[in-house]
Coordinates of N, CA and C and ligand atoms in Angstrom, one line a residue:
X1 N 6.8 13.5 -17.7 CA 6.0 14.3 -16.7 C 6.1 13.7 -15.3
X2 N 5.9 12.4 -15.1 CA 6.1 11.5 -13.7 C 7.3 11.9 -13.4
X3 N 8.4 11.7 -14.6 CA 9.7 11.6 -13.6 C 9.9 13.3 -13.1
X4 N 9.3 14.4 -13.7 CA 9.5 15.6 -13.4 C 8.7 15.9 -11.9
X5 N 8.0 15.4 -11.6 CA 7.0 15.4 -10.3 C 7.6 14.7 -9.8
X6 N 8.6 13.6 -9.8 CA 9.5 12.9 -8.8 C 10.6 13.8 -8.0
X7 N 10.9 14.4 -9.2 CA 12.1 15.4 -9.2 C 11.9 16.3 -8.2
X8 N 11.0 16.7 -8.6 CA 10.7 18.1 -7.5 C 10.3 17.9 -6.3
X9 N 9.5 16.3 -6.3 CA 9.2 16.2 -4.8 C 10.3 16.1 -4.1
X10 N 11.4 15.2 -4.6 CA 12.6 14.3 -4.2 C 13.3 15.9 -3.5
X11 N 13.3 16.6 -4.1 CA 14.3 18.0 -3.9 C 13.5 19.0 -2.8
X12 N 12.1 19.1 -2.7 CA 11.8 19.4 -1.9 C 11.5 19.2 -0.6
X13 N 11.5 17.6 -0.2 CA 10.9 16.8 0.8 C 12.6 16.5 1.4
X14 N 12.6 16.6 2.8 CA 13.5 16.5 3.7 C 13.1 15.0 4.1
X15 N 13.6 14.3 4.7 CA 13.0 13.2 6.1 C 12.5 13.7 6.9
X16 N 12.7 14.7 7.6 CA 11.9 15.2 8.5 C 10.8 15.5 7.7
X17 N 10.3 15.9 7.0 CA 8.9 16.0 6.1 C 8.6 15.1 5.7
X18 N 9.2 14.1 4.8 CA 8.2 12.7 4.7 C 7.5 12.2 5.2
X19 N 6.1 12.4 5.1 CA 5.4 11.7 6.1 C 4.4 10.9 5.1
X20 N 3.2 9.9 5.3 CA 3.1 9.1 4.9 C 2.7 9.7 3.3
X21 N 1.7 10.8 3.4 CA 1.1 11.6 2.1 C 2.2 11.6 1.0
X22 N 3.6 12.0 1.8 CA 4.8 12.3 0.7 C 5.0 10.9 -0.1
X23 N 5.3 9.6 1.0 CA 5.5 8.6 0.9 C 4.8 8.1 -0.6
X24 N 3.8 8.0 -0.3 CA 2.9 7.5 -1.3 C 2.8 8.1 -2.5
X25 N 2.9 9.2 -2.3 CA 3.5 10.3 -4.0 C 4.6 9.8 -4.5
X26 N 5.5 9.4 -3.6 CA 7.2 9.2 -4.4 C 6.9 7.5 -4.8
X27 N 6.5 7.3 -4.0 CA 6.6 5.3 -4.2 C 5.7 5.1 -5.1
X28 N 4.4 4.9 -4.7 CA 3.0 4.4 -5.4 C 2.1 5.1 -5.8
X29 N 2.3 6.2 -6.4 CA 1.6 7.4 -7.0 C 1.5 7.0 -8.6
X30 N 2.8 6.1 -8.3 CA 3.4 6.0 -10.1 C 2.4 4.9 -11.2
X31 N 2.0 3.8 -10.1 CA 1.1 2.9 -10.4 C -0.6 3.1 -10.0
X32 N -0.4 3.7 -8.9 CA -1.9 3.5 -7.7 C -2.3 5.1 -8.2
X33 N -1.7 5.7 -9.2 CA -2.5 7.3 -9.4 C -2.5 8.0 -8.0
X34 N -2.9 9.5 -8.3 CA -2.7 9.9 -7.1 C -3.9 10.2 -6.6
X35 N -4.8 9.4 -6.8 CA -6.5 8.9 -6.0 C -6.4 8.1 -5.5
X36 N -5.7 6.9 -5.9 CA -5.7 5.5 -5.4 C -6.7 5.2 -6.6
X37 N -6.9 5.1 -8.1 CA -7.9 5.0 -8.7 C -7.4 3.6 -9.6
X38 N -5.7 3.9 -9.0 CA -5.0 2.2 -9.8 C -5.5 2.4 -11.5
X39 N -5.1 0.9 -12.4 CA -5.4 0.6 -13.6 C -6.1 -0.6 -13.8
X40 N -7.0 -0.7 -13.2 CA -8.0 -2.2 -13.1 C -8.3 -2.8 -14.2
X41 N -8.4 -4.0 -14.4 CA -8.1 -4.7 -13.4 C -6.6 -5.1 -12.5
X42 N -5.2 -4.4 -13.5 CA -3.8 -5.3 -13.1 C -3.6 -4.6 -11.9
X43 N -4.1 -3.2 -11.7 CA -3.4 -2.2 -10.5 C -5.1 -2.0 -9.9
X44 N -5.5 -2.6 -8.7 CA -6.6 -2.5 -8.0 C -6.8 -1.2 -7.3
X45 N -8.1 -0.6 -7.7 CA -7.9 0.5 -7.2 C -8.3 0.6 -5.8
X46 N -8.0 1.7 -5.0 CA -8.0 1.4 -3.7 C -9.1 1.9 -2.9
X47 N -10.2 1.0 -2.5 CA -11.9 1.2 -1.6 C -11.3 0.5 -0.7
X48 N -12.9 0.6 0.0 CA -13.0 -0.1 1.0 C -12.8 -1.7 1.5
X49 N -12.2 -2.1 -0.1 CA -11.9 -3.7 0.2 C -10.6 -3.5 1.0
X50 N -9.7 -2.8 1.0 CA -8.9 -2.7 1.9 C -9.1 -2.7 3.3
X51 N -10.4 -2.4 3.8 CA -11.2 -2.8 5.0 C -10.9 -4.0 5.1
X52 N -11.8 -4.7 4.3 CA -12.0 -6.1 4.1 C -10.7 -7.0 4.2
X53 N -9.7 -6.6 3.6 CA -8.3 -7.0 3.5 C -8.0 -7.0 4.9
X54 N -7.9 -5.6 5.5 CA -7.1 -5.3 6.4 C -7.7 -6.0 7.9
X55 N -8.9 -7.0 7.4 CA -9.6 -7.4 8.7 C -9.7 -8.7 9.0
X56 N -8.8 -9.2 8.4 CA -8.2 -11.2 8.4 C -6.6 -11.0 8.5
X57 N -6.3 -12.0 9.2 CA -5.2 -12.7 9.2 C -4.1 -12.2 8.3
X58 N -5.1 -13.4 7.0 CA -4.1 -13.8 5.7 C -4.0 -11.8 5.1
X59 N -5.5 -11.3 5.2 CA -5.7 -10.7 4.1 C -4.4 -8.7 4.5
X60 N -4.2 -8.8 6.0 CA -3.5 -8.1 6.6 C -1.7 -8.8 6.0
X61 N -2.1 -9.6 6.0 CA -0.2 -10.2 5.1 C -0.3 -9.7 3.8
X62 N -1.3 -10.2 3.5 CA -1.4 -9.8 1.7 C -1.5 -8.0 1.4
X63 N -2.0 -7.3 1.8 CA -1.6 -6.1 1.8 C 0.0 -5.6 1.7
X64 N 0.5 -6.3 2.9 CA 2.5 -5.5 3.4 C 3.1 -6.2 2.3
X65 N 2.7 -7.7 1.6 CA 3.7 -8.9 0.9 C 3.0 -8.4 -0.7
X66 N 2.1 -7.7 -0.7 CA 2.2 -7.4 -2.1 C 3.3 -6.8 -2.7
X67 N 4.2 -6.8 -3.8 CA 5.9 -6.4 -4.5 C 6.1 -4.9 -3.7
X68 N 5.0 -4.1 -4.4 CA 4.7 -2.4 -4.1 C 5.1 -1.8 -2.9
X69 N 4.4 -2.7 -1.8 CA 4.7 -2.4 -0.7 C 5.7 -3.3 0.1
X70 N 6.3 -4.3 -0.1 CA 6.7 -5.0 1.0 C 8.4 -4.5 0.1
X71 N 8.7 -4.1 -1.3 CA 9.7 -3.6 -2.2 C 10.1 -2.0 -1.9
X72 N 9.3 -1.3 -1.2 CA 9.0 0.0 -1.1 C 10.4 0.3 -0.5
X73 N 11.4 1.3 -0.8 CA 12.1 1.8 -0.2 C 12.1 2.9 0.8
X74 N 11.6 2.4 1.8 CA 10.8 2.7 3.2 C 10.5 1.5 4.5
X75 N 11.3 2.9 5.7 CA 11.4 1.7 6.3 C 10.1 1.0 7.3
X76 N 10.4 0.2 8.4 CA 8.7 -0.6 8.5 C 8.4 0.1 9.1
X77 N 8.8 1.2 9.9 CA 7.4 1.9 10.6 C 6.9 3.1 9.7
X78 N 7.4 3.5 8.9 CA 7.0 4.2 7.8 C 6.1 3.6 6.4
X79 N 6.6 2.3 6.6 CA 5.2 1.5 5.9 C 4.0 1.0 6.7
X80 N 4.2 1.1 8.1 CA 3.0 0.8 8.6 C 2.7 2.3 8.9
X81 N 3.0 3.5 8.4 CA 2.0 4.5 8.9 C 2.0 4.7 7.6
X82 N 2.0 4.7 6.2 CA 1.5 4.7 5.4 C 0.2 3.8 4.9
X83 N 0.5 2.8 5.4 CA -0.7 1.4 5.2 C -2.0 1.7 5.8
X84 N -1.5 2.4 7.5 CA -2.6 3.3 8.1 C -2.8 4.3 7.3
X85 N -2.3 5.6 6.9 CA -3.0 6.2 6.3 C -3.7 6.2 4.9
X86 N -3.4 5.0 4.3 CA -4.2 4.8 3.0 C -5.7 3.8 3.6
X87 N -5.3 3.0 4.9 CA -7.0 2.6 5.0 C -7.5 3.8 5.2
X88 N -7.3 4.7 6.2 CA -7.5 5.9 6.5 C -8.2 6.4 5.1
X89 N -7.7 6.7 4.5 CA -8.2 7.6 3.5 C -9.0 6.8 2.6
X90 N -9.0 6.0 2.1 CA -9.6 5.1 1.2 C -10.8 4.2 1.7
X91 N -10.4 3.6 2.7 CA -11.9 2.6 3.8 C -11.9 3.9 5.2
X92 N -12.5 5.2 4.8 CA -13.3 5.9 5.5 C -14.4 5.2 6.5
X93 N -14.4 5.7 7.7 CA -14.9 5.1 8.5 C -15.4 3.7 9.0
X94 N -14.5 2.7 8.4 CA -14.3 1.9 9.0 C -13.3 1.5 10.1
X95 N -13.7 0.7 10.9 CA -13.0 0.1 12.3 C -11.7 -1.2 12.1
X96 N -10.9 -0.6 11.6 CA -9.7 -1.3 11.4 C -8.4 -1.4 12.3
X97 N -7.7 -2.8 12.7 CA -6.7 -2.4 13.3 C -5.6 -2.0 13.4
X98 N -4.9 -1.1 13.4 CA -3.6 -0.1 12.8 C -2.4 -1.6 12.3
X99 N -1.9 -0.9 11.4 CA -0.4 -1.8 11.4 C 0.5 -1.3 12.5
X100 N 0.9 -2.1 13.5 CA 2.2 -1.4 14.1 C 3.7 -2.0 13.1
X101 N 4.4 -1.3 14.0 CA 6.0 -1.5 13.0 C 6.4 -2.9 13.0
X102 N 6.2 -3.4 14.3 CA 6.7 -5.1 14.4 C 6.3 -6.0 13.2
X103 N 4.4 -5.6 13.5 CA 3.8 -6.7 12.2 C 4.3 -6.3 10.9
X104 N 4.5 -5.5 10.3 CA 5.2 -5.1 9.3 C 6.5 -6.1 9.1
X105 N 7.6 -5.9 9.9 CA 8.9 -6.3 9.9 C 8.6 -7.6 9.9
X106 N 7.6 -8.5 10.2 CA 7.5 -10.0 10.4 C 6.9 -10.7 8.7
X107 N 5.7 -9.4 8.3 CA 5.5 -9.9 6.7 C 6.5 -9.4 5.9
X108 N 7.0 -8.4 6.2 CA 8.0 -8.4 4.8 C 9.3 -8.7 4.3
X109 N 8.9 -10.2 5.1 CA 10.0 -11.0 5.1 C 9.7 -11.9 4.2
X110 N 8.3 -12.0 3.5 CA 8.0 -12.7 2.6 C 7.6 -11.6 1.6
X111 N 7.3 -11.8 0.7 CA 7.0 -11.4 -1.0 C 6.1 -12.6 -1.7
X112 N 4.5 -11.7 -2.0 CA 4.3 -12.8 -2.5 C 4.5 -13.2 -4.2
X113 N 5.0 -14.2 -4.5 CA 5.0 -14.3 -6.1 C 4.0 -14.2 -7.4
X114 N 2.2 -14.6 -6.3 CA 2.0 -14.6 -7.3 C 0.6 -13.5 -6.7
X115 N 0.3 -12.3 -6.4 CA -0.2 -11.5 -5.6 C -1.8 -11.3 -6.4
X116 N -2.0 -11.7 -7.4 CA -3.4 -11.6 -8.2 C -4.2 -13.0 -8.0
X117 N -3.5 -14.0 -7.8 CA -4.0 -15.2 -7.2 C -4.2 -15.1 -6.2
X118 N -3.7 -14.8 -5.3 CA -3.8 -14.5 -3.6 C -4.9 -13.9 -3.7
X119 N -4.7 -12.4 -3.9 CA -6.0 -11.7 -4.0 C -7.5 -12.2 -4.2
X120 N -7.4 -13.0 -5.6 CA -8.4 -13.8 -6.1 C -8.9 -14.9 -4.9
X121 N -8.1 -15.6 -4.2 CA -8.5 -16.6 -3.0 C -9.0 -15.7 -2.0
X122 N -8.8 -14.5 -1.3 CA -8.9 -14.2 -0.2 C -10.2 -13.5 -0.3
X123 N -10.5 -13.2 -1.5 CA -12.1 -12.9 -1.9 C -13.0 -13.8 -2.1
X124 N -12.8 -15.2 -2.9 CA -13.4 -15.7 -2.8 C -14.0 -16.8 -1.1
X125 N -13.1 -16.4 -0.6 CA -13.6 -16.9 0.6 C -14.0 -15.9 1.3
X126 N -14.6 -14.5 0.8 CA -15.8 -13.7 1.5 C -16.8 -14.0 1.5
X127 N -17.1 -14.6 -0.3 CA -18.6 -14.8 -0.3 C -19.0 -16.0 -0.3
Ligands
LIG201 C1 5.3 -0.7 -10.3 C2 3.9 -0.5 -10.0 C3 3.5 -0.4 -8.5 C4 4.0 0.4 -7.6 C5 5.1 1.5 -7.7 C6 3.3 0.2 -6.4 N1 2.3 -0.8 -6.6 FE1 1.0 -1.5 -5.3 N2 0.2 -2.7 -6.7 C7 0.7 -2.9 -8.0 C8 0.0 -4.0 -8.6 C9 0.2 -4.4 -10.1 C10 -0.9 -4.5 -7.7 C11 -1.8 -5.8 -7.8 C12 -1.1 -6.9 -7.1 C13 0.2 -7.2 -7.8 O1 0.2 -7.7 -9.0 O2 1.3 -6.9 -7.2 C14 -0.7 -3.7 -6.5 C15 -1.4 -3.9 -5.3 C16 -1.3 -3.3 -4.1 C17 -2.0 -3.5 -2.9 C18 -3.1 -4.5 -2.7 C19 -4.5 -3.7 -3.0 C20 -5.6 -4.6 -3.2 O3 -6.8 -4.1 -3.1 O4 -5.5 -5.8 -3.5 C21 -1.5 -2.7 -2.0 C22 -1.9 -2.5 -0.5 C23 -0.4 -1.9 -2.6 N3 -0.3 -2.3 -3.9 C24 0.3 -1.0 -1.9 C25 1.4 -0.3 -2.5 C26 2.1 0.7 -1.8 C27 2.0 1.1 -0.4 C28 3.0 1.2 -2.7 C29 4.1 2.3 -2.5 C30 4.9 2.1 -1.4 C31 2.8 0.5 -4.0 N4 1.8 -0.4 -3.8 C32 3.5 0.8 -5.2 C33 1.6 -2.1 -8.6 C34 2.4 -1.1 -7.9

């Protein structure tokens, strides 16, 4: 059934139409559902901790260097307007600072290996 919804998107969607909405159907739809509702605990689903994430340092790395996205066959300014439009949709009204394309191209030069430990540290130093 997934690969049949790949199919049709893949056939229907030009580049000039991919925009981030497509993006994330073809890439991360497959894992992250197409709510962002993920398989929790291994596939996190996607709130407003992405605020949270997207508002440090480390936690703005740890977003682009997770496999999903920094592996994504797309290129970096297309992952930084997808990254925007999933805080966008998912951390609603919060005050976040966009990805531009540079910052992208500078984290996804790393991959992190072990991305559920990361995660686990960058929370526990919230509370
Ligand atoms: C093969 C399954 C898979 C695909 C496809 C995938 N992801 Fe993920 N994603 C995961 C898993 C598993 C995690 C949890 C961290 C880890 O183990 O990588 C995750 C975590 C994330 C996180 C961190 C969220 C958080 O709250 O910690 C982001 C951001 C993310 N993925 C973005 C993407 C984007 C963007 C795409 C599509 C371009 C994508 N992922 C495609 C499996 C996937």
């Amino acid at each position: 059934m997934r690969f049949a919804i790949f199919l049709t998107l893949s056939f229907f969607l030009t580049d000039a139409e991919a925009d981030p909405r497509s993006h994330y159907l073809i890439h991360c739809m497959g894992c992250h559902l197409v709510d962002g509702a993920g398989v929790p605990p291994e596939v996190p689903t996607f709130n407003h901790d992405l605020a949270f994430l997207a508002g440090t340092d480390e936690g703005r790395r740890y977003l682009v260097q997770v496999p999903g996205a920094a592996q994504s066959p797309i290129d970096d300014a297309a992952l930084a307007a997808l990254l925007n439009w999933m805080l966008a949709r998912y951390a609603p009204g919060e005050s976040v600072t966009p990805y531009s394309e540079s910052e992208i191209s500078e984290y996804r030069q790393q991959i992190l290996a072990d991305p559920i430990s990361e995660r686990a540290r960058l929370f526990a130093a919230k509370h």
